[in-house]
Structure formats: C-alpha cells, structure tokens
Short mmCIF file of C-alpha atoms in Angstrom, two decimals:
data_model
loop_
_atom_site.label_atom_id
_atom_site.label_comp_id
_atom_site.label_asym_id
_atom_site.label_seq_id
_atom_site.Cartn_x
_atom_site.Cartn_y
_atom_site.Cartn_z
CA MET S 28 30.99 -3.92 -182.33
CA THR S 29 32.83 -6.22 -179.97
CA SER S 30 30.92 -6.91 -176.78
CA ARG S 31 32.40 -4.90 -173.93
CA ILE S 32 32.02 -4.64 -170.16
CA ALA S 33 30.15 -1.42 -169.38
CA LEU S 34 29.39 0.40 -166.16
CA VAL S 35 26.64 3.02 -166.04
CA THR S 36 26.30 5.24 -162.99
CA GLY S 37 22.97 6.92 -162.24
CA ALA S 38 21.38 3.99 -164.06
CA SER S 39 18.12 3.79 -162.13
CA ALA S 40 16.16 6.34 -164.21
CA GLY S 41 16.27 9.01 -166.88
CA ILE S 42 19.37 9.35 -169.02
CA GLY S 43 21.25 6.60 -167.16
CA ALA S 44 18.49 4.04 -167.76
CA SER S 45 18.34 4.99 -171.44
CA CYS S 46 22.13 4.65 -171.81
CA ALA S 47 22.00 1.26 -170.12
CA ALA S 48 19.27 0.14 -172.55
CA ALA S 49 21.25 1.36 -175.57
CA LEU S 50 24.43 -0.39 -174.44
CA SER S 51 22.58 -3.62 -173.71
CA ALA S 52 20.83 -3.52 -177.06
CA ALA S 53 24.23 -3.14 -178.73
CA GLY S 54 25.40 -6.39 -177.11
CA HIS S 55 27.44 -5.11 -174.18
CA ARG S 56 27.33 -6.48 -170.64
CA VAL S 57 26.04 -3.68 -168.46
CA ALA S 58 26.63 -3.10 -164.75
CA LEU S 59 24.11 -0.70 -163.23
CA MET S 60 25.04 1.60 -160.36
CA ALA S 61 22.80 3.92 -158.34
CA ARG S 62 21.72 4.22 -154.73
CA GLY S 63 18.33 2.52 -155.10
CA GLU S 64 18.60 -1.26 -155.60
CA SER S 65 14.90 -1.73 -156.31
CA ALA S 66 14.91 0.81 -159.14
CA LEU S 67 18.06 -0.76 -160.58
CA GLN S 68 16.43 -4.20 -160.54
CA THR S 69 13.46 -2.74 -162.44
CA VAL S 70 15.78 -1.33 -165.12
CA ALA S 71 17.79 -4.57 -165.30
CA ALA S 72 14.60 -6.58 -165.92
CA THR S 73 13.97 -4.57 -169.10
CA LEU S 74 17.41 -5.07 -170.64
CA PRO S 75 17.99 -7.73 -173.29
CA GLY S 76 21.56 -8.62 -172.36
CA GLN S 77 23.61 -9.59 -169.32
CA THR S 78 23.31 -7.20 -166.40
CA LEU S 79 24.84 -6.74 -162.99
CA VAL S 80 23.09 -4.65 -160.34
CA VAL S 81 25.58 -2.87 -158.11
CA PRO S 82 23.92 -0.45 -155.66
CA GLY S 83 26.26 2.28 -154.56
CA ASP S 84 26.79 5.98 -153.89
CA VAL S 85 29.09 7.78 -156.34
CA THR S 86 29.88 10.42 -153.74
CA SER S 87 31.50 7.79 -151.53
CA ARG S 88 35.10 6.89 -152.40
CA ASP S 89 34.72 3.47 -150.78
CA SER S 90 31.48 2.79 -152.66
CA VAL S 91 33.07 3.66 -156.02
CA GLU S 92 35.99 1.32 -155.27
CA ALA S 93 33.62 -1.47 -154.21
CA THR S 94 31.54 -1.07 -157.38
CA PHE S 95 34.53 -1.38 -159.71
CA ALA S 96 35.88 -4.30 -157.68
CA GLN S 97 32.54 -6.12 -157.94
CA VAL S 98 32.38 -5.66 -161.71
CA GLU S 99 35.97 -6.90 -162.02
CA GLN S 100 35.19 -9.93 -159.88
CA HIS S 101 32.15 -10.92 -161.98
CA TRP S 102 33.27 -10.00 -165.49
CA GLY S 103 36.64 -8.25 -165.59
CA PRO S 104 37.85 -4.64 -165.89
CA VAL S 105 35.41 -1.95 -166.98
CA GLU S 106 35.91 -1.15 -170.65
CA VAL S 107 33.09 1.36 -171.12
CA LEU S 108 32.22 3.86 -168.39
CA VAL S 109 29.14 6.03 -168.80
CA HIS S 110 28.86 8.40 -165.86
CA CYS S 111 25.30 9.70 -165.66
CA ALA S 112 24.94 10.27 -161.93
CA GLY S 113 24.31 13.90 -161.13
CA SER S 114 21.82 16.42 -159.88
CA GLY S 115 21.02 20.11 -159.90
CA ALA S 116 19.97 22.74 -157.39
CA SER S 117 18.42 26.11 -158.06
CA LYS S 118 19.27 29.07 -155.83
CA PRO S 119 20.45 32.63 -156.48
CA LEU S 120 24.20 32.76 -155.98
CA VAL S 121 23.95 34.98 -152.89
CA ASP S 122 21.54 32.50 -151.26
CA THR S 123 23.66 29.42 -152.03
CA SER S 124 25.06 27.97 -148.81
CA ASP S 125 28.47 26.39 -148.43
CA ASP S 126 26.78 23.01 -147.99
CA GLN S 127 24.79 23.37 -151.25
CA TRP S 128 27.92 24.45 -153.10
CA GLN S 129 29.87 21.47 -151.77
CA GLN S 130 27.05 19.06 -152.56
CA MET S 131 27.11 20.08 -156.25
CA LEU S 132 30.89 19.74 -156.41
CA ASP S 133 30.85 16.34 -154.66
CA LEU S 134 28.21 14.87 -156.96
CA ASN S 135 28.90 16.52 -160.32
CA LEU S 136 32.67 16.91 -160.26
CA THR S 137 34.42 14.85 -157.57
CA ALA S 138 32.34 11.73 -158.32
CA PRO S 139 33.28 11.59 -162.04
CA PHE S 140 36.88 12.36 -161.13
CA ARG S 141 37.01 9.33 -158.84
CA CYS S 142 35.32 7.10 -161.40
CA LEU S 143 37.73 8.18 -164.15
CA ARG S 144 40.72 7.73 -161.85
CA ARG S 145 39.58 4.19 -161.03
CA ALA S 146 38.71 3.20 -164.60
CA LEU S 147 41.64 4.56 -166.56
CA PRO S 148 44.50 2.24 -165.44
CA GLY S 149 42.69 -0.89 -166.63
CA MET S 150 41.67 0.77 -169.89
CA THR S 151 45.12 2.11 -170.74
CA SER S 152 46.73 -1.23 -169.87
CA ALA S 153 44.30 -3.03 -172.25
CA GLY S 154 44.73 -0.45 -175.00
CA PHE S 155 40.99 0.19 -175.18
CA GLY S 156 38.49 2.23 -173.26
CA ARG S 157 35.52 4.51 -173.69
CA ILE S 158 34.48 7.05 -171.07
CA VAL S 159 31.50 9.34 -171.44
CA VAL S 160 30.48 11.80 -168.75
CA VAL S 161 27.00 13.27 -168.97
CA ALA S 162 27.59 16.95 -168.20
CA SER S 163 25.16 19.70 -169.22
CA VAL S 164 24.80 22.51 -171.67
CA VAL S 165 25.65 24.79 -168.74
CA ALA S 166 29.15 23.33 -168.91
CA LYS S 167 29.50 25.78 -171.80
CA ARG S 168 27.50 28.82 -170.69
CA GLY S 169 26.48 30.61 -167.53
CA GLU S 170 22.89 30.47 -166.35
CA SER S 171 21.20 32.36 -163.56
CA ARG S 172 20.06 30.72 -160.30
CA VAL S 173 22.27 27.64 -160.79
CA ALA S 174 25.75 28.94 -160.01
CA ALA S 175 26.90 25.87 -158.08
CA TYR S 176 25.53 23.46 -160.69
CA THR S 177 27.01 25.48 -163.54
CA ALA S 178 30.44 25.64 -161.91
CA SER S 179 30.44 21.90 -161.23
CA LYS S 180 29.54 21.09 -164.83
CA HIS S 181 32.15 23.45 -166.21
CA GLY S 182 34.61 21.54 -164.05
CA ALA S 183 33.37 18.18 -165.33
CA LEU S 184 33.98 19.28 -168.92
CA GLY S 185 37.47 20.45 -168.00
CA LEU S 186 38.13 17.11 -166.33
CA VAL S 187 37.06 15.27 -169.48
CA ARG S 188 39.26 17.36 -171.74
CA ALA S 189 42.32 17.00 -169.50
CA ALA S 190 41.83 13.22 -169.21
CA ALA S 191 41.36 12.91 -172.98
CA ALA S 192 44.64 14.75 -173.61
CA GLU S 193 46.50 12.47 -171.19
CA VAL S 194 45.34 9.20 -172.74
CA ALA S 195 44.94 10.22 -176.38
CA ARG S 196 47.54 7.73 -177.65
CA THR S 197 46.46 4.76 -175.54
CA GLY S 198 43.28 3.66 -177.32
CA VAL S 199 41.08 5.27 -174.67
CA THR S 200 38.67 8.09 -175.46
CA VAL S 201 37.08 10.47 -172.96
CA ASN S 202 34.12 12.64 -173.88
CA ALA S 203 31.27 14.59 -172.38
CA VAL S 204 27.70 14.78 -173.59
CA CYS S 205 26.06 18.10 -172.75
CA PRO S 206 22.28 17.89 -172.71
CA GLY S 207 19.88 20.80 -172.47
CA TYR S 208 16.53 20.34 -170.79
CA VAL S 209 15.72 16.62 -170.91
CA ASP S 210 12.42 14.96 -170.07
CA THR S 211 13.59 13.27 -166.86
CA PRO S 212 12.56 13.18 -163.18
CA MET S 213 15.24 15.80 -162.45
CA THR S 214 13.63 18.17 -164.95
CA GLU S 215 10.24 17.55 -163.42
CA SER S 216 11.47 19.19 -160.22
CA THR S 217 12.69 22.17 -162.26
CA ILE S 218 9.28 22.42 -163.91
CA SER S 219 7.56 22.35 -160.52
CA ALA S 220 9.83 25.13 -159.26
CA ILE S 221 9.06 27.28 -162.31
CA ALA S 222 5.33 26.67 -161.90
CA SER S 223 5.49 27.73 -158.28
CA ARG S 224 7.67 30.76 -158.88
CA LYS S 225 5.60 32.07 -161.80
CA ASP S 226 2.21 30.93 -160.43
CA ILE S 227 1.37 28.93 -163.57
CA SER S 228 0.29 25.34 -164.16
CA HIS S 229 2.73 22.45 -164.36
CA GLU S 230 1.94 21.97 -168.06
CA GLN S 231 2.46 25.66 -168.81
CA ALA S 232 5.82 25.51 -167.01
CA ARG S 233 6.79 22.43 -169.02
CA GLU S 234 5.93 24.21 -172.27
CA LEU S 235 7.84 27.29 -171.18
CA LEU S 236 10.92 25.21 -170.42
CA GLY S 237 10.71 23.39 -173.75
CA CYS S 238 10.44 26.67 -175.62
CA ARG S 239 13.82 27.75 -174.24
CA GLN S 240 15.28 25.33 -176.76
CA PRO S 241 15.10 26.14 -180.49
CA ILE S 242 13.36 22.84 -181.25
CA GLY S 243 10.55 23.95 -178.95
CA ARG S 244 10.43 20.87 -176.74
CA LEU S 245 12.32 18.89 -174.14
CA VAL S 246 15.03 16.50 -175.33
CA THR S 247 14.28 12.82 -174.72
CA PRO S 248 16.63 10.58 -172.70
CA ASP S 249 16.99 8.30 -175.74
CA GLU S 250 18.29 11.23 -177.78
CA VAL S 251 21.02 11.78 -175.19
CA ALA S 252 21.81 8.04 -175.25
CA ASP S 253 22.26 8.29 -179.03
CA ALA S 254 25.09 10.77 -178.54
CA VAL S 255 26.62 8.61 -175.83
CA MET S 256 26.62 5.61 -178.17
CA LEU S 257 28.31 7.70 -180.87
CA CYS S 258 31.18 8.30 -178.45
CA VAL S 259 31.26 4.62 -177.44
CA GLY S 260 31.44 3.51 -181.04
CA SER S 261 34.22 5.80 -182.26
CA GLY S 262 37.91 5.80 -181.53
CA ALA S 263 38.42 9.21 -183.14
CA ILE S 264 36.01 11.27 -181.03
CA THR S 265 37.75 12.33 -177.84
CA GLY S 266 38.05 15.42 -175.68
CA GLN S 267 34.68 16.65 -176.90
CA GLY S 268 31.61 18.12 -175.24
CA ILE S 269 28.80 17.09 -177.55
CA ASN S 270 25.70 19.24 -177.19
CA VAL S 271 22.29 17.59 -177.17
CA ASP S 272 20.25 20.69 -176.46
CA GLY S 273 17.99 21.28 -179.44
CA GLY S 274 20.32 23.88 -180.88
CA ALA S 275 20.51 26.17 -177.86
CA VAL S 276 24.31 26.40 -177.84
CA GLN S 277 25.94 26.18 -181.24
CA SER S 278 29.50 25.02 -180.53
#
C-alpha cells in the first residue's frame, strides 16, 4: 500500500498505541496525538517508521486545529485519521450528573465530529481518505450503568454513517470499529469497579468480564487494530460499524 500520512488520536496507550504500531509497520508516517507528551514519546520510540508527536486535547477545538495544522506543516494533509481518543464512566442513569453527561458527549461524540470536520476537506480534495473512529459495541446495544457512554457511542456511529454517505463518491471512506471489552487501562478501571461492587478479587472480576464475551476472554488491542487496518486498506468498506467483541453482538 502507498505510504500515507496518518494521525492517531488517543495514541499514548491501549488501542491507540496498537493502531499507531500497525500503521507504522505498514509503512505509513504516523502523527501521535494525546494529552501526555511523555507517554507519546514512549510510543513513538517503539515505532519502526517516521513519527510526529503532537500533544493535544481532542476536547479542545483550538487544540484539534493546532494538531492538524502541525501535521500539515511537517508532512502535508492528513490522509488517514484513526480516532481512538475516548473514555467511559459508570453510573446509574438517575445518578448521572449533567457534568458527567456532557463530559461523555464532549469526548466521545463532539471530539470525533471536530476531527472529521477538519480532516474531510483535504481528503475529498485529494480524492483519497480513510477515517476510522473507534466506537464501542454499546454503539449498537443498550447497557446498564453506562447511559451517557452508550448514548455518546451511538451518536459516534451515527456520525460515521452520515459522513460516509456524504463522501461515498469522493474516494474517502468513513468507518467505525466497535470493540467489546478490550484489555486496556480503561478496562482495568472497569474491572476494579466490578471487584469493589461485588466484593471479589481483581482477577475474579477480570475473568467475569471476559466471560461476558462468547470467546471467554478480553479482546486484545492488536485485534482491534487489525480491524482498523482492514478499513484503512479497503476502498469498498465504508459506513460500517465493525464489531470486535468476541461474538457478543452478531450484526
């Protein structure tokens, strides 16, 4: 595949770091965005290809603009955008505050919207682009105690599908990858919460969470990156929400 200019948000750990590694191994130049510069530098040091560390906050409109501008200044327009930045919060719906609700929307829905809005003009002008948003399996189903997170991820999938329909004839594809429970630092916090709530050990909570998926284990970040790279490599996959959830949601 032709070497492209890629930007990965949320690249400092977990799925984002695995996607950056997969893109770099495939020969692409990879710009890494997250809030922590030190963690980004650590990831960059492990990649085989050209990298650009661009610390920034995806929830800040100015920071998103500055990140894209910096990539353009160094290499040129972003051709592959992999948006991995995101987070979850667990609370019963009736205990979810307005601030917690807004935080989930800002990070999981407004941030990808702004990144897509910034990336698409350059891609459509060039006649090539690949956008992949890492959503969640709860973009396709409801789940208790995560109403704000679930709503934001449903919105992200809708955003992807609307964008894909708009640019379908331009050479740009827009997809979502929808992981289940993945072995990442974010999931570790979920495991800790389960252990505390059920008064069981951390390892028992991890096993319990893994058993919620038909494969009986947590998905690995590299397995999510495999699905992302499938979307990056194909011009015929667009408007999709590809599940990487061990068979939990068959759609």
